[in-house]
XYZ file of C-alpha atoms in Angstrom:
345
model
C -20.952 4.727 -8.226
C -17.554 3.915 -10.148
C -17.332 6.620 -12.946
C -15.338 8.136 -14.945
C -13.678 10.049 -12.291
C -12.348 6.820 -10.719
C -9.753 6.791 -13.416
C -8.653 10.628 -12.433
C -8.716 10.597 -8.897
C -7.879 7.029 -8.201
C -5.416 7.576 -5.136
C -5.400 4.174 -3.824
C -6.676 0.518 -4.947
C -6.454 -2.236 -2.120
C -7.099 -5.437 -2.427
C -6.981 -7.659 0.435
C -7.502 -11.947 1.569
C -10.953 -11.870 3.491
C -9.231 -14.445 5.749
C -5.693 -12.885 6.620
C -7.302 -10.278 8.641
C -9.786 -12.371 10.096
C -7.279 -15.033 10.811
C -7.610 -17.375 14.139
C -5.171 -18.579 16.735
C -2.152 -16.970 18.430
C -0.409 -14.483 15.749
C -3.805 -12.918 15.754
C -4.346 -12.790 18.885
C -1.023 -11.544 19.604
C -0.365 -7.771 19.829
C 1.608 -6.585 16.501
C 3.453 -3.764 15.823
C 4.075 -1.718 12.112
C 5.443 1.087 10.969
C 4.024 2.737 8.206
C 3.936 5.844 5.313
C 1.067 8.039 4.079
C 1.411 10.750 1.078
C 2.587 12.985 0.895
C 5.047 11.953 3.543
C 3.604 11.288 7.357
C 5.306 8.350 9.159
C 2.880 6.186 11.097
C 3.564 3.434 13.971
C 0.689 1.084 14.729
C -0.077 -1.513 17.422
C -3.310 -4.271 17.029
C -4.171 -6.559 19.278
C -7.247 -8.879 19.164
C -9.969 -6.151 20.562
C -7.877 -2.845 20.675
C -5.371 -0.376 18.464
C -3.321 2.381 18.867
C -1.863 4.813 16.408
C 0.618 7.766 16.509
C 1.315 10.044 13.130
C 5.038 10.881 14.222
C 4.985 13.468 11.694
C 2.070 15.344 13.771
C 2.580 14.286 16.396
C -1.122 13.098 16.772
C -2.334 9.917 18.226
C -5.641 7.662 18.443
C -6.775 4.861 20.277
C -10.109 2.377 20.416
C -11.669 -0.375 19.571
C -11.274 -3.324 16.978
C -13.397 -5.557 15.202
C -13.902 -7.850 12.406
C -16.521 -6.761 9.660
C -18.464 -9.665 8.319
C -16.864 -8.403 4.747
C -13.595 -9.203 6.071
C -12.458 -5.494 6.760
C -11.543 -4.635 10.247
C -13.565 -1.706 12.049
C -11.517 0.562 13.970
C -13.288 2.670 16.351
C -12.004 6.130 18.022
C -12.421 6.008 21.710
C -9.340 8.701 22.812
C -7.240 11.252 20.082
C -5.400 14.432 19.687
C -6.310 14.935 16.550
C -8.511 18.233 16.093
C -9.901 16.408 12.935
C -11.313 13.450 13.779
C -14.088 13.058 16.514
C -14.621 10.477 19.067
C -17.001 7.964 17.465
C -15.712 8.202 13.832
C -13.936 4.872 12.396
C -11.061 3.322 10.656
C -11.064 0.846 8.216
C -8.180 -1.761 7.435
C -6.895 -5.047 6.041
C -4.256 -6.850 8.005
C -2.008 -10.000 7.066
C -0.141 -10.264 10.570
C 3.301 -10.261 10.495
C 3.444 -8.725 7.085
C 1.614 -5.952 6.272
C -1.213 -3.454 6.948
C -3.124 -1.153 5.064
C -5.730 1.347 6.591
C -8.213 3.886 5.800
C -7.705 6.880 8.507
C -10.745 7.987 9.946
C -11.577 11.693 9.550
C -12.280 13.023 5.722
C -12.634 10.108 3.021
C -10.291 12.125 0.865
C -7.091 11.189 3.153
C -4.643 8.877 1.445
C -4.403 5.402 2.945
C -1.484 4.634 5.213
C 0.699 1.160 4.125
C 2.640 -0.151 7.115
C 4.993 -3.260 7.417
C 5.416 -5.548 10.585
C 8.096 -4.884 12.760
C 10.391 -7.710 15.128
C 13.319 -8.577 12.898
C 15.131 -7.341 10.109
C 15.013 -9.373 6.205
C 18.139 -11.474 6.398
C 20.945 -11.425 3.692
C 23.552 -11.818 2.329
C 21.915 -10.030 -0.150
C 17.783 -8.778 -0.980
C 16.232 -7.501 -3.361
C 13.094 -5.543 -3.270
C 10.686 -3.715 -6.458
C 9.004 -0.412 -5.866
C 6.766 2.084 -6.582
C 6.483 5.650 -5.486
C 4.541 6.919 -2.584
C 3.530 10.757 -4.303
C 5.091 13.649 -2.873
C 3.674 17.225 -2.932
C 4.001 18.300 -6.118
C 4.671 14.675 -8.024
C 4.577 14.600 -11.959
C 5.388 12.461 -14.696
C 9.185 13.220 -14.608
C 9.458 12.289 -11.279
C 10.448 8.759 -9.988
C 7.290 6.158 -10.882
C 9.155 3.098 -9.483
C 12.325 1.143 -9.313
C 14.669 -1.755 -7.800
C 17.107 -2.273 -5.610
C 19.555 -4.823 -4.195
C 20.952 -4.454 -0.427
C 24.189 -6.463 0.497
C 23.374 -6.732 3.924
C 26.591 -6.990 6.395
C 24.388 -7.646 10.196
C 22.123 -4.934 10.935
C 23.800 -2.789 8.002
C 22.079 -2.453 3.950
C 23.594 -0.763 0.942
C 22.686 -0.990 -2.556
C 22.158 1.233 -5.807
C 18.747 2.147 -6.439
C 17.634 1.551 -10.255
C 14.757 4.158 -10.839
C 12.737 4.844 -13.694
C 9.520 8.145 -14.741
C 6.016 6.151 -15.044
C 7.117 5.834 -19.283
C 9.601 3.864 -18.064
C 12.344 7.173 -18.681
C 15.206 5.605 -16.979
C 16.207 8.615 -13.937
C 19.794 8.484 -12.223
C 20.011 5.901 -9.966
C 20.860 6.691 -6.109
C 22.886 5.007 -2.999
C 20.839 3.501 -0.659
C 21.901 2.986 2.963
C 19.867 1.514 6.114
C 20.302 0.494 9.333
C 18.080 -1.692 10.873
C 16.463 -2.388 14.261
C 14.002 -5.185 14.998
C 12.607 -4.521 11.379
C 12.392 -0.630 11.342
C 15.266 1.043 8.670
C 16.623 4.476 8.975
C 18.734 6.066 6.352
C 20.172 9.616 7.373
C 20.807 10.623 3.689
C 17.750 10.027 2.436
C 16.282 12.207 -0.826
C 17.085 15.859 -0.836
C 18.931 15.092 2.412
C 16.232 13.930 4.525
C 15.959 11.306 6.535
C 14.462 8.050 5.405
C 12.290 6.190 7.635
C 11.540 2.842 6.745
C 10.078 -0.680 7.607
C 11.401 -4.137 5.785
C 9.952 -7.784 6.943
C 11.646 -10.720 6.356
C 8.357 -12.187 4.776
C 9.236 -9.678 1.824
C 7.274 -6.149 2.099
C 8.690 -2.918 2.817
C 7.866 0.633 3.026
C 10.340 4.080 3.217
C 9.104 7.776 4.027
C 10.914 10.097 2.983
C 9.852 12.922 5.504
C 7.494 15.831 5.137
C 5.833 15.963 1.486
C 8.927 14.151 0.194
C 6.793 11.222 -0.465
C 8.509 7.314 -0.161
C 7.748 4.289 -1.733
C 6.037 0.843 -1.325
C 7.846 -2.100 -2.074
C 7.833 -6.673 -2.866
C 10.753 -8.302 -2.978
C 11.853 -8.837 -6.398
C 11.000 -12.232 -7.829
C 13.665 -14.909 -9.017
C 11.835 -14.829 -12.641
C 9.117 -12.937 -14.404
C 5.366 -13.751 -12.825
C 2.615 -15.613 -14.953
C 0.666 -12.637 -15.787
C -2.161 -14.978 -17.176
C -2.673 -16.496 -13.255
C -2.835 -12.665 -11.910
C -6.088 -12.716 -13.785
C -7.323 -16.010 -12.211
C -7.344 -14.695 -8.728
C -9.846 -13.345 -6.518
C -9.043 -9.695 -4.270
C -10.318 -7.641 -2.162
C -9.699 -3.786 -0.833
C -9.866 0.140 -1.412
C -9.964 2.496 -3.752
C -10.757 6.713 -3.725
C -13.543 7.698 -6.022
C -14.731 10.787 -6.482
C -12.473 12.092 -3.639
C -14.326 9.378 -1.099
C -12.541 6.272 -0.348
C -14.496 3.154 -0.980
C -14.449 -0.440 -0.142
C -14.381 -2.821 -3.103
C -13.971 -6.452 -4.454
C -12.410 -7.671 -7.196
C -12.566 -10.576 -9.288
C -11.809 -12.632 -12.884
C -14.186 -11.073 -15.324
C -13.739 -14.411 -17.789
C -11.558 -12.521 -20.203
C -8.224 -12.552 -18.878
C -8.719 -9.541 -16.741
C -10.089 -8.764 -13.488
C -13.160 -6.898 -12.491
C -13.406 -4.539 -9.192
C -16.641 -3.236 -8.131
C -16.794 -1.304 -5.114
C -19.113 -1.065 -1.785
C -21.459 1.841 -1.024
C -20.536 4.602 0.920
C -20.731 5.037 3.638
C -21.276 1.558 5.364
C -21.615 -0.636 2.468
C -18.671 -2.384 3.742
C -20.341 -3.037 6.763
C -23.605 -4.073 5.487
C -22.488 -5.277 2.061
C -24.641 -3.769 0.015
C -23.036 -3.378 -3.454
C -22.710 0.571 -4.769
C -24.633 -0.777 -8.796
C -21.866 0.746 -10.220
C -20.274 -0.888 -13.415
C -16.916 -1.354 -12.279
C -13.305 -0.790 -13.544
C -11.424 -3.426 -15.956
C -7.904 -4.389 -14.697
C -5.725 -6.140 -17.530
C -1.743 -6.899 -16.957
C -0.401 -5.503 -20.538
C 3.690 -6.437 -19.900
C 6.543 -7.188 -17.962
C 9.808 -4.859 -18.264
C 10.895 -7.229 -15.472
C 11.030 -9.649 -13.189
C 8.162 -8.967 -10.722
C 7.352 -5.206 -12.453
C 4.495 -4.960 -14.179
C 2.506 -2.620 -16.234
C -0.937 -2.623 -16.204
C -3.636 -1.193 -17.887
C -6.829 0.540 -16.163
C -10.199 0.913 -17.850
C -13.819 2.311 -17.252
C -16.467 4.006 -19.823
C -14.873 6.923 -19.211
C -11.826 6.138 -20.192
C -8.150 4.199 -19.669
C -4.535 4.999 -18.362
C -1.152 2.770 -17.696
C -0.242 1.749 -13.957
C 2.630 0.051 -12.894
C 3.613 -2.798 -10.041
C 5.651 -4.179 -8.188
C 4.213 -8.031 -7.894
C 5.129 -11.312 -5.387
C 3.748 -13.723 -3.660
C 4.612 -12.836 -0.094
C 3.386 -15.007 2.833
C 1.352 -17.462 0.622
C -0.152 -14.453 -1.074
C -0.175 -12.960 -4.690
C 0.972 -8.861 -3.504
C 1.217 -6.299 -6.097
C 1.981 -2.876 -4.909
C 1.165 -0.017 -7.994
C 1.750 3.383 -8.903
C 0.133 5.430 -11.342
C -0.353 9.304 -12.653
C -3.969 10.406 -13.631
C -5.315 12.768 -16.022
C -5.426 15.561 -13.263
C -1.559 14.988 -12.981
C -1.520 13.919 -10.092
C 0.112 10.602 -8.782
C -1.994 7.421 -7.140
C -0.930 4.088 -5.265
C -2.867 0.957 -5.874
C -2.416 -2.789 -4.113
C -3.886 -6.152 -4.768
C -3.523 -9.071 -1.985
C -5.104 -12.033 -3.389
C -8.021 -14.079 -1.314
């Protein structure tokens, strides 16, 4: 059930269109290709095709193949059929949300406790002059309230080349030094050779306005919309339907969310551990989303609620391929940090 705990170990909150992964016609039947990050820093490349996936964790060097198919929830099943990994057994499944050509989000099989992975669709590189994307962090090992929460940036893009200064703020909205950013592209994947604490960045931007950066090996990275023109009607974020993850009690769940009548959204989550498959409901009473403010354009904080309890998130928020996308951050009670996103119906 959703508890109190939800507030203080919420590491993810997913929300996804029951139709964009379930889509028809050729760009789903297409193969598709991301590239993706997972806390506390593990880059990811992914290929889906109508029946089939396959997965390597560069970082590991691990890598998983099987099956694919389309829950009756909307969620797509992904079934192990071949993998290195000494964790996860033949058998044992995925889950994930898919808008092709933008973005993917997946649960890894193995322990429910594993952070999601968000990757972006690769094939061509966002085209400038100039773009501008908001952010939030992916945690690193060791995140805390000091450290960066979220941020903007605009790239003046000269061909395959984008620079820009990267604005960057602590979750109270503490403003931190801001920090060159530098990528070169390829068919959609970035790579920045100076990235934080001299790393190097990996990184995925599509032209349909999602990105996401890894900073290498528990150095975290960040999750990103591209920054609207003007501030977003916070009152028609509440209107909308979504659907998704979230980690409860250490065990990532599948849940729905929708307007609760107020001005503020209600999410209420599957049961483990095939609720989304069957979907049976968990009886739990649910989490209150509300959207407090807007520092700016696009970033919004947000305010998270149970009976046991509240804390302030932040997003980054767009419509991106016909959708409503917000992308969040937030620190709980334990200390530790937690990403969140919403993709409306």
């Amino acid at each position: 059930m959703l508890k109190k705990t939800l507030l203080f170990g919420f590491a993810a909150f997913v929300f996804y269109s029951l139709f964009g992964c379930a889509g028809s016609g050729l760009v789903a039947d297409a193969t598709r290709s991301y590239l993706g990050t997972q806390a506390p820093g593990d880059v990811w490349d992914w290929t889906i095709s109508k029946s089939t996936f396959s997965a390597t964790n560069e970082t590991n060097g691990f890598i998983y193949s099987g099956t694919k198919s389309v829950l009756s929830t909307g969620f797509l099943k992904l079934v192990i059929t071949s993998t290195t990994d000494p964790n996860v057994a033949v058998g044992q499944a995925a889950y994930a949300l898919e808008l092709p050509g933008t973005a993917m989000i997946i649960k890894p099989a193995g322990a429910d406790a594993l952070p999601p992975i968000v990757a972006c669709s690769l094939g061509s590189n966002p085209p400038g002059p100039t773009v501008s994307f908001n952010f939030v962090a992916i945690p690193k090992t060791g995140q805390n309230a000091q450290d960066e929460a979220y941020g903007h940036v605009t790239y003046t893009v000269a061909g395959n080349d984008y620079q820009g200064q990267t604005q960057r703020f602590a979750i109270d909205g503490t403003s931190l030094p801001s920090t060159l950013s530098h990528f070169v592209g390829d068919h959609g994947r970035m790579t920045n050779l100076n990235g934080p604490n001299g790393t190097t960045t990996s990184a995925a931007m599509t032209p349909s306005g999602v990105c996401a950066l890894d900073y290498g090996p528990l150095a975290g990275g960040a999750i990103g919309v591209l920054q609207p023109a003007q501030d977003v009607d916070l009152a028609g974020l509440a209107m909308k339907s979504y659907r998704g993850f979230l980690i409860d009690q250490g065990k990532t769940q599948c849940v729905s969310c929708a307007p609760n009548g107020n001005g503020a959204l209600h999410g209420s989550g599957y049961a483990n551990p095939d609720g989304v498959e069957t979907g049976v409901s968990d009886g739990g009473s649910g989490v209150t989303v509300t959207f407090s403010s807007q520092p700016n354009p696009g970033l919004v904080k947000i305010d998270l609620s149970s009976s046991g309890g509240s804390e302030s998130l932040v997003a980054a928020v767009n419509v991106v391929a016909g959708k409503t996308m917000l992308f969040g951050y937030g620190l709980g009670g334990d200390g530790k940090g937690y990403n969140f996103l919403l993709v409306e119906n």
